Coordinates of C-alpha atoms and ligand atoms in Angstrom, one line a residue:
M481 CA 14.5 -7.4 19.6
R482 CA 15.0 -6.2 23.1
R483 CA 12.0 -6.9 25.3
A484 CA 10.2 -3.8 26.7
L485 CA 10.6 -3.4 30.5
I486 CA 8.7 -1.1 32.8
A487 CA 10.3 -1.0 36.3
A488 CA 8.4 0.6 39.2
N489 CA 10.6 2.3 41.7
W490 CA 8.4 2.7 44.8
K491 CA 11.2 4.4 46.7
M492 CA 10.2 4.8 50.4
H493 CA 6.4 4.3 49.7
L494 CA 4.0 1.4 50.2
G495 CA 6.5 -0.3 52.6
R496 CA 3.8 -1.4 55.1
R497 CA 2.5 -4.9 54.4
D498 CA -1.2 -4.0 54.2
D499 CA -0.6 -1.0 51.9
A500 CA 1.6 -3.0 49.6
L501 CA -0.7 -6.0 49.4
R502 CA -3.7 -3.9 48.8
F503 CA -2.1 -2.1 45.9
V504 CA -0.6 -5.2 44.3
R505 CA -3.9 -7.1 44.5
R506 CA -5.5 -4.2 42.8
I507 CA -3.2 -4.1 39.8
R508 CA -2.0 -7.7 39.6
H509 CA -4.7 -9.2 37.4
S510 CA -4.8 -6.4 34.9
V511 CA -1.0 -6.0 34.6
G512 CA -0.6 -9.8 34.4
Q513 CA -2.8 -9.9 31.3
I514 CA -0.8 -7.3 29.4
E515 CA 1.6 -8.9 26.9
G516 CA 4.5 -7.2 25.2
A517 CA 6.2 -5.6 28.3
E518 CA 7.9 -7.1 31.2
V519 CA 6.9 -5.4 34.5
V520 CA 9.1 -5.2 37.6
L521 CA 8.0 -3.8 41.0
C522 CA 10.8 -2.5 43.2
P523 CA 9.2 -2.0 46.6
P524 CA 11.0 -1.3 50.0
F525 CA 12.8 -4.4 51.3
T526 CA 10.2 -4.8 54.1
V527 CA 7.6 -6.2 51.7
L528 CA 9.6 -8.2 49.2
P529 CA 8.9 -11.6 50.9
E530 CA 5.1 -10.9 51.1
L531 CA 4.9 -9.7 47.5
G532 CA 6.9 -12.6 46.3
E533 CA 4.2 -14.9 47.7
V534 CA 1.3 -12.9 46.2
L535 CA 3.1 -12.7 42.8
R536 CA 4.4 -16.3 42.7
R537 CA 2.4 -17.4 39.7
S538 CA 2.2 -13.9 38.1
A539 CA 4.2 -12.5 35.2
I540 CA 5.1 -9.5 37.4
A541 CA 8.7 -9.7 38.6
L542 CA 10.2 -8.1 41.7
G543 CA 13.3 -6.0 42.3
A544 CA 15.1 -4.4 45.2
Q545 CA 16.1 -0.7 45.3
N546 CA 19.7 -1.2 46.5
M547 CA 22.0 -3.8 48.1
H548 CA 25.5 -4.0 49.6
W549 CA 28.3 -5.7 47.6
S550 CA 29.3 -8.0 50.4
E551 CA 27.7 -11.3 51.2
S552 CA 27.8 -10.7 54.9
G553 CA 29.8 -8.9 57.5
A554 CA 29.8 -6.0 59.9
F555 CA 27.7 -3.7 57.8
T556 CA 24.9 -2.5 60.1
G557 CA 21.7 -1.9 58.2
E558 CA 22.8 -3.4 54.9
I559 CA 21.4 -6.2 52.8
G560 CA 23.6 -8.5 50.8
P561 CA 23.2 -10.1 47.3
S562 CA 22.3 -13.6 48.3
M563 CA 19.7 -12.3 50.8
L564 CA 17.9 -10.9 47.8
S565 CA 18.4 -13.5 45.2
G566 CA 15.8 -15.7 46.6
L567 CA 13.3 -12.8 46.9
C568 CA 13.7 -10.9 43.6
R569 CA 15.2 -11.0 40.2
Y570 CA 16.3 -7.4 39.7
V571 CA 18.1 -4.8 41.8
I572 CA 18.3 -1.0 41.2
L573 CA 21.8 0.2 41.7
G574 CA 23.3 3.7 41.8
H575 CA 20.0 5.7 41.9
S576 CA 20.8 9.4 42.0
E577 CA 19.0 9.6 45.3
R578 CA 21.6 7.3 46.7
R579 CA 24.5 8.8 44.9
A580 CA 23.6 12.2 46.3
T581 CA 25.9 13.8 48.8
G582 CA 24.4 13.9 52.2
S583 CA 22.3 10.8 51.3
A584 CA 24.1 7.5 50.9
D585 CA 27.0 9.2 49.1
E586 CA 27.4 6.3 46.7
S587 CA 30.5 6.5 44.6
D588 CA 31.0 5.1 41.1
E589 CA 33.4 2.6 42.6
A590 CA 30.9 1.3 45.1
I591 CA 28.3 1.0 42.3
N592 CA 30.8 -1.0 40.3
R593 CA 31.3 -3.4 43.2
K594 CA 27.6 -3.8 43.6
V595 CA 27.1 -4.5 39.9
H596 CA 29.7 -7.3 40.0
S597 CA 28.1 -8.8 43.2
A598 CA 24.6 -8.6 41.8
L599 CA 25.6 -10.5 38.6
G600 CA 27.5 -13.0 40.7
A601 CA 24.3 -13.6 42.8
G602 CA 22.2 -14.1 39.6
L603 CA 20.5 -10.7 40.0
V604 CA 19.9 -8.4 37.1
P605 CA 21.2 -4.9 37.9
I606 CA 19.3 -1.9 36.8
V607 CA 22.1 0.7 36.8
C608 CA 21.0 4.3 37.0
L609 CA 23.0 7.1 35.3
G610 CA 22.2 10.7 34.8
E611 CA 23.5 14.3 34.9
T612 CA 22.4 17.2 37.1
R613 CA 20.9 20.4 35.7
T614 CA 24.1 22.3 36.2
Q615 CA 26.1 19.6 34.3
R616 CA 23.5 19.7 31.6
E617 CA 23.6 23.5 31.3
G618 CA 27.4 23.4 31.3
G619 CA 27.4 21.0 28.3
E620 CA 28.8 18.1 30.4
T621 CA 26.1 15.5 29.9
D622 CA 28.1 13.3 27.5
A623 CA 31.2 13.4 29.7
V624 CA 29.3 12.7 32.9
L625 CA 27.4 9.8 31.4
R626 CA 30.5 8.2 29.9
R627 CA 32.3 8.5 33.2
Q628 CA 29.4 6.9 35.1
V629 CA 28.8 4.1 32.7
S630 CA 32.5 3.3 32.3
A631 CA 33.0 3.1 36.0
A632 CA 29.8 1.2 36.7
L633 CA 30.6 -1.5 34.1
A634 CA 34.4 -1.7 34.7
G635 CA 35.7 -5.2 34.7
L636 CA 32.6 -6.8 33.1
D637 CA 32.8 -8.9 29.9
G638 CA 30.5 -8.4 27.0
A639 CA 28.0 -11.1 28.0
E640 CA 27.7 -9.5 31.5
V641 CA 27.1 -6.1 30.0
G642 CA 24.4 -7.5 27.8
H643 CA 22.7 -8.9 30.9
C644 CA 22.5 -5.5 32.6
V645 CA 19.8 -3.0 32.3
L646 CA 20.8 0.7 32.2
A647 CA 18.5 3.5 33.2
Y648 CA 19.1 7.0 31.9
E649 CA 17.6 9.3 34.5
P650 CA 18.5 13.0 34.1
I651 CA 18.4 14.2 37.7
W652 CA 16.6 17.4 36.8
A653 CA 13.7 15.4 35.4
I654 CA 13.2 13.1 38.4
G655 CA 10.1 14.0 40.4
S656 CA 9.9 17.4 38.7
G657 CA 7.0 16.8 36.3
R658 CA 9.3 18.0 33.6
P659 CA 10.7 15.0 31.7
A660 CA 13.4 15.2 29.0
T661 CA 11.9 15.2 25.6
P662 CA 11.8 11.7 24.1
V663 CA 14.0 12.9 21.2
E664 CA 16.6 14.3 23.6
A665 CA 16.6 11.2 25.8
N666 CA 16.9 9.0 22.7
R667 CA 19.8 11.0 21.4
T668 CA 21.6 11.0 24.7
I669 CA 21.2 7.2 25.1
S670 CA 22.4 6.7 21.6
L671 CA 25.4 9.0 21.8
S672 CA 26.6 8.6 25.4
L673 CA 25.5 5.2 26.5
R674 CA 25.3 2.9 23.4
G675 CA 28.1 5.0 21.8
F676 CA 30.3 4.3 24.8
L677 CA 29.4 0.6 24.8
A678 CA 30.2 0.3 21.1
H679 CA 33.6 1.9 21.7
R680 CA 34.5 -0.2 24.7
F681 CA 32.8 -3.5 24.0
G682 CA 32.0 -3.5 20.2
E683 CA 28.8 -2.8 18.2
A684 CA 27.2 -6.2 18.9
V685 CA 27.4 -5.8 22.7
A686 CA 26.2 -2.2 22.5
R687 CA 22.9 -3.4 21.1
E688 CA 22.3 -6.0 23.9
P689 CA 21.4 -4.3 27.2
R690 CA 18.0 -2.8 27.6
V691 CA 18.1 1.0 28.3
L692 CA 15.3 2.6 30.2
Y693 CA 14.4 6.3 30.4
G694 CA 13.4 7.6 33.9
G695 CA 12.3 11.0 35.1
S696 CA 8.6 12.1 35.3
V697 CA 7.3 9.3 33.1
D698 CA 3.6 8.9 33.3
A699 CA 0.7 7.4 31.3
G700 CA 0.4 10.5 29.2
N701 CA 4.0 10.5 27.9
I702 CA 5.0 6.8 28.0
E703 CA 4.1 6.1 24.4
A704 CA 6.3 8.9 23.1
F705 CA 9.3 7.4 25.0
M706 CA 8.5 3.9 23.9
G707 CA 8.3 5.0 20.3
M708 CA 12.0 5.9 20.4
P709 CA 14.4 3.3 18.9
E710 CA 17.0 3.4 21.7
I711 CA 14.5 3.4 24.6
D712 CA 13.4 0.0 25.7
G713 CA 11.2 1.0 28.7
A714 CA 11.0 3.2 31.7
L715 CA 11.9 3.4 35.3
V716 CA 8.9 5.0 36.9
G717 CA 8.7 6.6 40.3
G718 CA 5.6 8.6 41.3
A719 CA 3.4 7.3 38.5
S720 CA 3.9 3.7 39.7
L721 CA 2.2 4.3 43.0
D722 CA -1.4 4.6 41.9
P723 CA -3.7 2.4 39.8
G724 CA -3.0 4.6 36.7
F725 CA 0.2 2.5 36.5
V726 CA -1.9 -0.2 34.8
E727 CA -2.7 2.2 31.9
L728 CA 0.9 3.2 31.7
V729 CA 2.0 -0.4 31.3
R730 CA -0.8 -1.0 28.8
R731 CA 0.2 1.9 26.6
A732 CA 3.9 1.0 26.9
A733 CA 3.2 -2.6 25.7
G734 CA 0.9 -1.3 22.9
T735 CA 3.4 1.0 21.4
R736 CA 5.0 -0.3 18.3
R737 CA 8.7 -0.4 18.8
T738 CA 11.3 0.1 16.1
A739 CA 14.3 -1.1 18.1
D740 CA 16.5 -3.7 16.5
Ligands
LIG339 P1 9.8 9.9 38.9 O1 11.0 9.1 39.5 O2 9.1 9.0 37.9 O3 8.9 10.2 40.1 O4 10.3 11.1 38.3 C1 11.8 8.2 38.7 C2 13.0 7.7 39.5 O5 13.5 8.4 40.4 O6 13.4 6.6 39.3

C-alpha cells in the first residue's frame, strides 16, 4: 500500500521568518496528531532552516520548491542538492510555474538532470507534470504527459523510479478554483503516467511511485481525490496557506483508500 502524502507548496508566500513560524506553530500540533497521511511543507528557501528546528521532533517533513542540478559553481542565485539535503527530505522539481516561458524556462532536460542530482543527494523528488488548457482541448494530454514523464525519468532504474513522487498538475486547474474531476484525474494518471511506467519499466515498478494530484485542491474536494485508486495524495498550493489546511489533511488521512 502506498502511503498517502499531502505536500504543501507555499510558492512565494510565508517566506518571512515570523510569518512562517507563526503559521507552523499554529498547525504543527494538530497535523502532527493525524495518522494515515504523510505531510510535507515546501516553504521558500529562506525559512527552511528555521522550520527544520521547529519541526525537528515532529512527523511533518520539509521540502524545497526547486534546486539546481550542480553541487556548486558559477550559478548566481541557485541552490545545489547537498545544500538542501541537510535541511529537507523532498524537493519539488519541474513545477509548471518554473517550466513556463518567461519564468524560469525549465526544459525537460534540465528537470531530468535535477531528478538525477536530487536522488544522488538523498532527496525525494516530487516531479510535476501537466498539460495546458490548449493541449487538453487539442486532445494532446496523453502525448504531453508521456513526453514529460519519459524525459524527466530518463536514465533512472526501476528502484529510483519507485523512490520518486509524481504530481499530475493540469496547468488549467492550478490556482483557478476549477480542479479536474477526480475521475478524470484518476483516468489520466492511470493511462498516461502509470501506463507509461508499466510500458517502460514493467508493471511492478509502475505500482511503486506515489502519484499526487494538484490543481485547486481544498478541504472540500480532497476526499473525492483520495478515494481514487491511482491518486495517493495531493500537491496543495493556495489551500495550504491557511489553518484550514489541518482539516484538509485530516480528511485526506481519513479517506479509505483502495490503492494496492
Ligand atoms: P493550487 O496550486 O492548489 O493553488 O491550485 C497547486 C500547485 O501549483 O502546486
